[in-house]
Coordinates of C-alpha atoms and ligand atoms in Angstrom, one line a residue:
M1 CA 17.3 -26.5 -9.1
K2 CA 13.8 -26.5 -10.2
N3 CA 11.5 -26.3 -7.0
L4 CA 8.1 -27.2 -8.0
K5 CA 5.1 -26.7 -6.1
L6 CA 1.4 -27.6 -6.5
I7 CA -1.3 -26.2 -4.4
G8 CA -4.7 -26.8 -4.8
P9 CA -7.4 -27.7 -5.0
F10 CA -8.9 -24.2 -4.8
K11 CA -12.8 -24.3 -4.9
Q12 CA -12.5 -20.9 -6.1
L13 CA -9.4 -19.2 -7.2
V14 CA -10.2 -15.6 -8.1
T15 CA -7.4 -14.9 -10.6
M16 CA -8.0 -11.0 -10.9
A17 CA -6.6 -11.4 -14.4
N18 CA -7.7 -9.8 -17.7
L19 CA -10.0 -6.6 -16.1
P20 CA -8.8 -3.0 -17.2
L21 CA -6.9 -1.0 -15.3
K22 CA -9.6 1.9 -15.1
G23 CA -12.9 2.5 -14.6
A24 CA -16.0 1.0 -12.9
L25 CA -15.8 -3.0 -12.9
K26 CA -18.9 -5.3 -12.0
D27 CA -18.6 -8.8 -10.5
E28 CA -19.1 -10.9 -13.5
Q29 CA -16.4 -9.6 -14.8
L30 CA -13.9 -11.4 -12.7
E31 CA -12.3 -14.6 -13.8
I32 CA -13.3 -17.4 -10.8
L33 CA -11.8 -20.6 -11.9
A34 CA -13.3 -23.7 -9.9
D35 CA -11.6 -26.9 -8.8
V36 CA -8.2 -25.9 -9.8
G37 CA -4.6 -25.9 -8.6
I38 CA -1.2 -23.7 -9.0
L39 CA 1.8 -25.3 -10.2
M40 CA 4.6 -23.0 -8.9
E41 CA 8.5 -23.2 -9.9
N42 CA 11.3 -21.1 -7.8
G43 CA 8.1 -19.0 -6.2
I44 CA 6.9 -18.4 -9.8
I45 CA 3.3 -19.2 -11.0
Q46 CA 4.1 -21.9 -13.9
K47 CA 0.9 -23.3 -14.7
I48 CA -3.0 -23.1 -13.6
G49 CA -5.3 -26.2 -14.8
D50 CA -7.4 -28.4 -13.4
F51 CA -6.5 -30.1 -10.0
D52 CA -6.3 -33.8 -11.0
K53 CA -5.1 -33.4 -14.4
L54 CA -1.7 -31.2 -12.6
V55 CA -1.6 -33.9 -10.4
S56 CA -1.5 -36.8 -12.6
E57 CA 0.9 -34.7 -14.8
A58 CA 3.1 -33.8 -11.9
S59 CA 6.6 -35.1 -11.5
K60 CA 8.0 -37.0 -9.1
T61 CA 9.9 -33.9 -7.5
T62 CA 7.2 -31.7 -7.2
V63 CA 6.2 -31.0 -3.5
H64 CA 2.3 -31.0 -3.5
I65 CA 0.2 -28.8 -1.3
K66 CA -3.0 -30.3 -0.6
L67 CA -5.4 -27.9 1.0
E68 CA -8.4 -30.3 3.2
G69 CA -11.8 -28.4 2.8
N70 CA -13.1 -25.5 0.7
H71 CA -10.6 -22.8 0.0
V72 CA -10.7 -19.4 -2.2
G73 CA -7.6 -18.1 -3.5
L74 CA -6.5 -14.5 -4.2
P75 CA -3.8 -12.5 -5.0
G76 CA -1.7 -11.5 -2.2
F77 CA -3.1 -8.3 -1.2
I78 CA -1.0 -5.0 -1.8
D79 CA -0.9 -2.2 0.3
A80 CA 0.4 0.8 -2.1
H81 CA 0.5 3.8 0.9
T82 CA 1.7 3.5 4.7
H83 CA 4.1 4.6 7.1
I84 CA 4.9 1.8 9.7
C85 CA 8.6 2.7 10.2
F86 CA 8.4 5.0 13.1
G87 CA 9.0 5.8 16.6
G88 CA 6.5 6.6 19.3
T89 CA 2.5 6.6 19.9
R90 CA 0.0 9.5 19.2
A91 CA -2.6 7.9 21.3
K92 CA -2.5 11.0 22.9
D93 CA -3.6 13.0 19.6
Y94 CA -6.3 10.7 18.7
A95 CA -8.1 11.2 22.1
M96 CA -7.3 14.7 21.9
R97 CA -9.2 15.0 18.5
N98 CA -12.1 12.7 19.8
A99 CA -12.4 15.4 22.8
G100 CA -12.9 18.3 20.1
K101 CA -9.5 19.7 20.0
T102 CA -8.6 20.8 16.3
Y103 CA -5.4 19.8 14.6
L104 CA -3.3 23.5 15.4
E105 CA -4.4 23.0 19.1
I106 CA -3.1 19.3 19.2
A107 CA 0.5 20.3 17.3
K108 CA 0.7 23.2 20.2
A109 CA 0.6 20.8 22.4
G110 CA 3.3 19.2 21.5
G111 CA 1.6 16.5 19.1
G112 CA 1.3 16.0 15.2
I113 CA 3.9 14.9 12.7
W114 CA 6.6 16.7 14.8
D115 CA 5.9 14.6 17.9
T116 CA 6.8 11.4 15.7
V117 CA 9.7 13.5 14.2
T118 CA 10.7 13.5 17.1
E119 CA 9.9 9.8 18.4
T120 CA 11.7 8.3 15.3
R121 CA 14.9 10.3 15.3
K122 CA 15.0 9.1 19.1
A123 CA 14.9 5.6 18.0
S124 CA 17.9 3.6 16.9
S125 CA 18.3 1.7 13.5
E126 CA 17.9 -1.5 15.2
E127 CA 14.7 -0.2 17.1
L128 CA 13.3 1.5 13.7
I129 CA 14.1 -2.3 11.9
K130 CA 12.3 -4.1 14.9
K131 CA 9.3 -1.6 14.3
T132 CA 8.7 -2.0 10.6
I133 CA 9.1 -6.2 11.1
K134 CA 7.1 -6.2 13.4
R135 CA 4.0 -3.9 11.6
A136 CA 4.6 -5.5 8.3
Q137 CA 4.2 -9.0 9.8
Q138 CA 0.4 -8.0 11.1
H139 CA 0.2 -6.8 7.3
L140 CA 1.3 -10.2 5.9
K141 CA -1.2 -12.4 9.0
N142 CA -3.7 -10.1 7.2
G143 CA -2.9 -11.3 3.6
V144 CA -0.6 -8.6 2.4
T145 CA 2.4 -9.5 0.4
T146 CA 3.6 -6.4 -0.8
V147 CA 3.5 -2.7 1.4
E148 CA 4.7 0.3 0.3
V149 CA 6.7 2.4 3.5
K150 CA 7.4 5.8 3.6
S151 CA 10.0 8.0 5.3
G152 CA 8.9 11.6 6.3
Y153 CA 9.3 11.4 10.2
G154 CA 13.4 11.9 10.0
L155 CA 13.2 15.1 7.6
S156 CA 16.7 16.0 7.6
V157 CA 19.2 14.3 5.0
N158 CA 20.6 11.8 7.5
E159 CA 17.6 11.4 9.8
E160 CA 15.7 9.9 5.8
L161 CA 18.5 8.5 5.4
K162 CA 18.2 6.3 9.0
M163 CA 15.2 5.6 8.2
L164 CA 15.1 4.3 4.3
R165 CA 18.2 2.4 5.4
A166 CA 16.1 0.8 8.3
I167 CA 13.5 -0.2 5.6
K168 CA 15.8 -1.7 3.1
K169 CA 17.4 -4.1 6.0
A170 CA 13.8 -4.7 7.7
N171 CA 13.1 -5.6 3.4
T172 CA 15.9 -8.0 3.7
D173 CA 14.9 -10.2 6.7
I174 CA 11.2 -10.9 6.4
A175 CA 9.2 -12.4 3.3
I176 CA 7.0 -9.8 2.8
D177 CA 8.2 -7.1 -0.1
L178 CA 8.6 -3.7 1.2
I179 CA 8.7 -1.2 -1.2
A180 CA 10.3 2.5 0.2
T181 CA 9.5 5.8 -0.6
C182 CA 11.1 8.8 0.4
L183 CA 8.6 11.5 2.0
A184 CA 11.3 13.9 3.3
A185 CA 8.7 16.6 1.9
H186 CA 6.3 15.7 4.9
M187 CA 6.4 19.0 6.6
K188 CA 9.3 21.9 6.5
P189 CA 11.2 20.7 9.8
K190 CA 10.8 22.8 12.7
D191 CA 14.4 23.0 13.3
F192 CA 14.9 23.8 9.3
S193 CA 15.5 27.7 9.8
G194 CA 15.8 28.4 5.7
S195 CA 12.3 28.4 3.9
H196 CA 10.6 25.7 2.5
A197 CA 12.1 26.2 -0.9
E198 CA 15.4 26.0 0.6
Y199 CA 14.7 22.9 2.7
L200 CA 13.5 21.0 -0.5
A201 CA 16.4 22.3 -2.5
E202 CA 18.8 20.8 0.4
I203 CA 16.7 17.7 0.5
S204 CA 16.9 16.8 -3.6
S205 CA 21.1 17.8 -3.9
S206 CA 21.8 16.3 -1.1
L207 CA 19.6 13.4 -0.5
F208 CA 18.1 12.2 -3.8
P209 CA 22.2 11.2 -5.1
I210 CA 22.5 8.8 -2.4
L211 CA 18.9 7.5 -2.8
K212 CA 20.2 6.2 -6.3
E213 CA 23.8 5.1 -5.2
E214 CA 22.5 3.2 -2.3
K215 CA 19.3 1.8 -3.8
L216 CA 17.2 2.9 -1.3
A217 CA 14.1 4.3 -2.7
N218 CA 12.9 4.8 -6.6
R219 CA 9.7 6.6 -5.2
I220 CA 9.3 10.1 -4.4
D221 CA 6.5 11.5 -2.5
A222 CA 5.4 15.2 -1.2
F223 CA 2.5 16.0 0.9
I224 CA 0.9 19.3 -0.9
E225 CA -1.5 21.2 2.0
E226 CA -1.4 24.4 3.2
S227 CA 0.3 22.6 6.8
A228 CA 2.9 21.4 4.6
F229 CA 3.8 22.5 1.4
S230 CA 2.6 24.5 -1.8
R231 CA 2.5 23.3 -5.4
E232 CA 4.9 26.3 -6.0
D233 CA 7.4 24.8 -3.3
I234 CA 6.9 21.1 -4.7
R235 CA 7.7 22.1 -8.6
P236 CA 11.4 22.3 -8.6
Y237 CA 11.4 19.7 -6.1
F238 CA 9.6 17.2 -8.4
S239 CA 10.9 18.4 -11.7
K240 CA 15.0 17.4 -10.0
A241 CA 13.2 13.8 -9.0
K242 CA 11.6 13.1 -12.5
A243 CA 15.0 14.5 -14.3
M244 CA 17.1 11.8 -11.9
G245 CA 14.6 8.9 -13.0
F246 CA 12.3 9.0 -9.8
D247 CA 8.6 8.0 -9.7
I248 CA 6.3 10.4 -8.3
T249 CA 3.4 10.3 -6.0
V250 CA 1.6 13.1 -3.7
H251 CA -0.4 13.4 -0.7
A252 CA -3.1 15.5 -2.6
D253 CA -6.4 17.1 -1.9
Q254 CA -6.8 15.4 1.8
F255 CA -7.9 18.9 3.7
S256 CA -7.6 21.2 0.5
T257 CA -7.6 20.5 -3.5
G258 CA -4.4 21.2 -5.6
G259 CA -2.4 18.5 -4.9
S260 CA -3.9 16.2 -7.8
A261 CA -3.4 18.7 -10.0
T262 CA 0.2 18.6 -9.4
A263 CA 0.3 15.0 -9.7
I264 CA -1.4 15.0 -13.5
E265 CA 1.4 17.8 -14.3
F266 CA 4.2 15.4 -13.2
D267 CA 2.0 12.5 -14.4
A268 CA 2.8 11.0 -11.0
L269 CA 1.9 7.1 -10.6
S270 CA -0.4 7.9 -7.9
A271 CA -2.5 10.8 -6.1
D272 CA -3.2 10.0 -2.8
H273 CA -6.1 10.4 -0.2
L274 CA -8.6 13.0 -2.2
E275 CA -10.9 13.3 0.6
A276 CA -11.4 16.9 -0.4
S277 CA -11.6 16.4 -4.5
T278 CA -14.8 17.8 -6.1
D279 CA -16.0 17.0 -9.4
K280 CA -13.9 19.4 -10.9
E281 CA -10.4 17.4 -9.8
I282 CA -12.4 13.7 -10.4
A283 CA -12.8 15.0 -14.1
L284 CA -9.2 15.6 -14.6
L285 CA -7.8 13.0 -12.4
A286 CA -10.1 10.7 -15.0
K287 CA -8.2 12.0 -18.2
S288 CA -4.9 11.6 -17.2
N289 CA -3.0 8.5 -16.2
V290 CA -2.7 8.9 -12.5
I291 CA -3.7 6.1 -10.2
A292 CA -6.2 7.5 -7.6
T293 CA -5.3 5.9 -4.1
A294 CA -7.9 6.3 -1.2
L295 CA -7.0 6.0 2.1
P296 CA -10.1 5.1 4.1
G297 CA -8.0 4.2 7.3
A298 CA -7.5 7.8 7.6
S299 CA -10.5 8.9 7.0
L300 CA -11.8 6.1 10.0
G301 CA -8.9 7.9 12.3
L302 CA -9.7 11.6 11.7
G303 CA -13.3 11.0 11.3
C304 CA -13.6 12.9 8.2
A305 CA -15.1 11.9 4.9
F306 CA -14.1 9.1 2.7
T307 CA -12.7 9.5 -0.7
P308 CA -15.0 9.6 -3.4
A309 CA -14.3 6.3 -4.8
R310 CA -17.5 5.8 -6.6
K311 CA -17.1 9.0 -8.4
L312 CA -13.8 8.2 -9.3
L313 CA -14.3 4.9 -10.7
D314 CA -17.7 6.2 -12.8
A315 CA -15.8 9.1 -14.1
G316 CA -13.2 6.5 -15.4
C317 CA -10.3 6.5 -13.1
C318 CA -8.1 3.4 -11.6
L319 CA -8.9 3.3 -8.3
A320 CA -6.1 2.1 -5.3
I321 CA -7.3 0.7 -1.7
A322 CA -4.3 1.8 0.7
S323 CA -4.2 1.7 4.6
D324 CA -2.1 4.9 5.2
H325 CA -0.9 3.3 8.0
N326 CA 0.7 5.7 10.0
P327 CA 0.7 6.7 13.9
G328 CA -1.2 10.2 13.4
S329 CA -4.1 9.6 11.2
A330 CA -4.1 6.3 10.4
P331 CA -3.2 3.8 13.3
M332 CA -5.8 1.0 12.5
G333 CA -3.3 -0.5 9.8
D334 CA -5.9 -3.4 8.6
L335 CA -5.8 -2.7 4.7
L336 CA -9.3 -5.7 4.0
T337 CA -10.9 -4.3 6.9
Q338 CA -10.8 -0.5 5.6
A339 CA -11.4 -1.8 2.1
A340 CA -14.7 -3.3 3.4
I341 CA -15.5 0.0 5.5
L342 CA -15.4 2.0 1.8
Q343 CA -16.9 -0.4 -0.2
S344 CA -20.3 -0.2 2.3
F345 CA -20.1 3.6 2.0
E346 CA -19.0 4.1 -1.3
K347 CA -21.3 1.3 -2.5
L348 CA -18.2 -0.5 -4.8
S349 CA -18.6 -4.1 -6.1
N350 CA -16.5 -6.6 -4.7
A351 CA -14.6 -6.6 -8.1
E352 CA -13.7 -2.9 -7.6
V353 CA -12.6 -3.5 -4.1
L354 CA -10.6 -6.5 -4.3
A355 CA -8.9 -4.5 -7.5
G356 CA -8.0 -1.7 -5.3
I357 CA -6.1 -4.3 -2.9
T358 CA -4.4 -5.9 -5.8
Y359 CA -3.7 -5.6 -9.7
R360 CA -4.5 -1.7 -9.8
A361 CA -2.3 -1.0 -6.2
A362 CA 0.4 -3.3 -8.0
A363 CA -0.1 -0.5 -11.2
A364 CA 0.1 2.3 -8.4
L365 CA 3.6 0.9 -7.4
H366 CA 4.3 0.5 -11.0
L367 CA 5.3 -3.5 -10.3
K368 CA 4.2 -5.5 -13.3
D369 CA 4.9 -9.2 -11.8
R370 CA 2.1 -9.0 -9.0
G371 CA -1.7 -8.5 -8.3
E372 CA -2.5 -11.2 -10.7
I373 CA -2.9 -15.1 -10.4
K374 CA -1.3 -15.7 -13.8
E375 CA 1.3 -17.1 -15.5
G376 CA 4.6 -16.1 -15.2
F377 CA 3.6 -14.1 -12.1
L378 CA 5.3 -14.0 -8.3
A379 CA 3.4 -17.0 -6.5
D380 CA 1.7 -14.4 -4.1
L381 CA -1.5 -15.7 -2.3
A382 CA -4.0 -15.2 0.4
L383 CA -5.9 -18.1 1.1
F384 CA -9.6 -18.1 2.7
H385 CA -11.2 -20.9 4.5
T386 CA -14.8 -21.0 2.3
D387 CA -16.5 -21.7 -0.7
N388 CA -17.4 -18.7 -2.0
Y389 CA -15.4 -15.3 -2.7
N390 CA -18.5 -13.3 -1.5
E391 CA -17.8 -14.3 2.1
I392 CA -14.3 -12.3 2.4
L393 CA -15.7 -8.6 2.1
Y394 CA -19.0 -9.6 3.6
H395 CA -17.3 -10.2 7.0
Q396 CA -15.5 -6.7 6.8
G397 CA -12.4 -7.7 7.8
S398 CA -12.7 -9.7 10.7
F399 CA -12.5 -13.2 8.2
K400 CA -9.1 -13.4 8.2
P401 CA -6.7 -15.6 5.5
C402 CA -6.0 -19.2 6.7
M403 CA -2.7 -19.3 4.7
V404 CA -0.7 -16.7 3.3
F405 CA 2.2 -17.4 0.8
K406 CA 4.8 -15.0 -0.8
N407 CA 7.0 -16.1 -3.9
G408 CA 5.9 -19.8 -3.4
N409 CA 6.5 -20.3 0.5
L410 CA 4.0 -20.4 2.9
V411 CA 4.5 -17.6 5.2
Y412 CA 1.4 -17.7 7.5
D413 CA -0.7 -20.8 8.4
K414 CA -3.2 -20.0 10.8
H415 CA -3.2 -23.4 12.0
S416 CA 0.6 -23.7 13.2
Ligands
NIG501 O1 -1.1 10.5 5.0 N1 -1.3 13.7 5.4 C1 -0.3 13.2 5.4 N2 0.6 12.5 6.4 C2 -0.2 11.5 6.6 C3 -0.1 11.5 8.4 C4 0.9 10.9 8.8 C5 1.0 11.8 10.6 O2 0.0 12.5 10.8 O3 2.0 11.2 11.1 C6 -1.3 10.8 6.1 O4 -2.1 11.1 6.7
FE502 FE1 0.3 9.0 4.0

């Protein structure tokens, strides 16, 4: 059965279509359509055009969603890096950090990633599913219609499976799309007696085949950092992942450089963080196809420098912006607010910021059916009650969407 819906009129439809994947963008490059409607069939955009004309052409069975007052429409936002499946809280870490304690002191006092691993292992599958759904719903209200979710707080074959199965189940229970990533290489678990290399060998030989069998994740991530894994540790791990057909992504250059070079070496989809990247890393990234993902939420949570987004774009990189929503370094989990703050500090155009949370974020997740408002694309939309798209980032995230559509369905309505 054809399920036809016509929505409009939009005062402005910012389609994010026909823009380059890489490099700096000017607002003048944005396609902004005035007084248009969107006709969708079974959740897919079928036609975009003059609203009155679409109304006059509509068939009898078409459902009309008439927008009263001025509305601006954007593609549903895509958050390409989060860790929203976890147990416990790290509020104590945050307070200690702000009281001047170092990362090491916090870890010694029982904090850090391992604390979340302990709490996540304690949580039942049902609890993890519930918590993931609750956090994902919050993102949906903020206009996010696709969110990537990493494992990495299980850190054993069985506990990683518990997390990834919980993410898969949560995905079937909510409207927002969850894209799972295996981050078993987050740190070497404290209860594993072997070496870093031995831990990774166990994960790749025992966990990777199950990820394929149960379709739990297509993506493998690793944290390359002094406190986590070295470039040498990760080489055989990523080689195995690539040979099995997984997409690669890297937590790179967060406190020290090196991770971005590994991302390039393995033709990763993205290198995320990059707060420590220097001109050398930026130049190499710009020559590659690796997408640079800025995580302003981690800079805000840790009180440290932002990813050099301006330099990355000027060098010719593709820049995505994600929330990194996690209990340790980025507890806020508000993508639009963080993207707007990054914009102000890094002097980014509206086009660059919106690209970073729409079609460029889609590319970071290897998704070709979303991130633009275009025929044949998913009808994922974030609507704002205003007559000008400039108002959205200007309010630095406090101006929230009034409606969100996922696959053509109204999944959030501020007024109901
Ligand atoms: O992306 N950098 C490593 N991993 C996370 C933090 C996870 C945590 O502290 O729980 C990040 O910032
Ligand atoms: Fe992260």
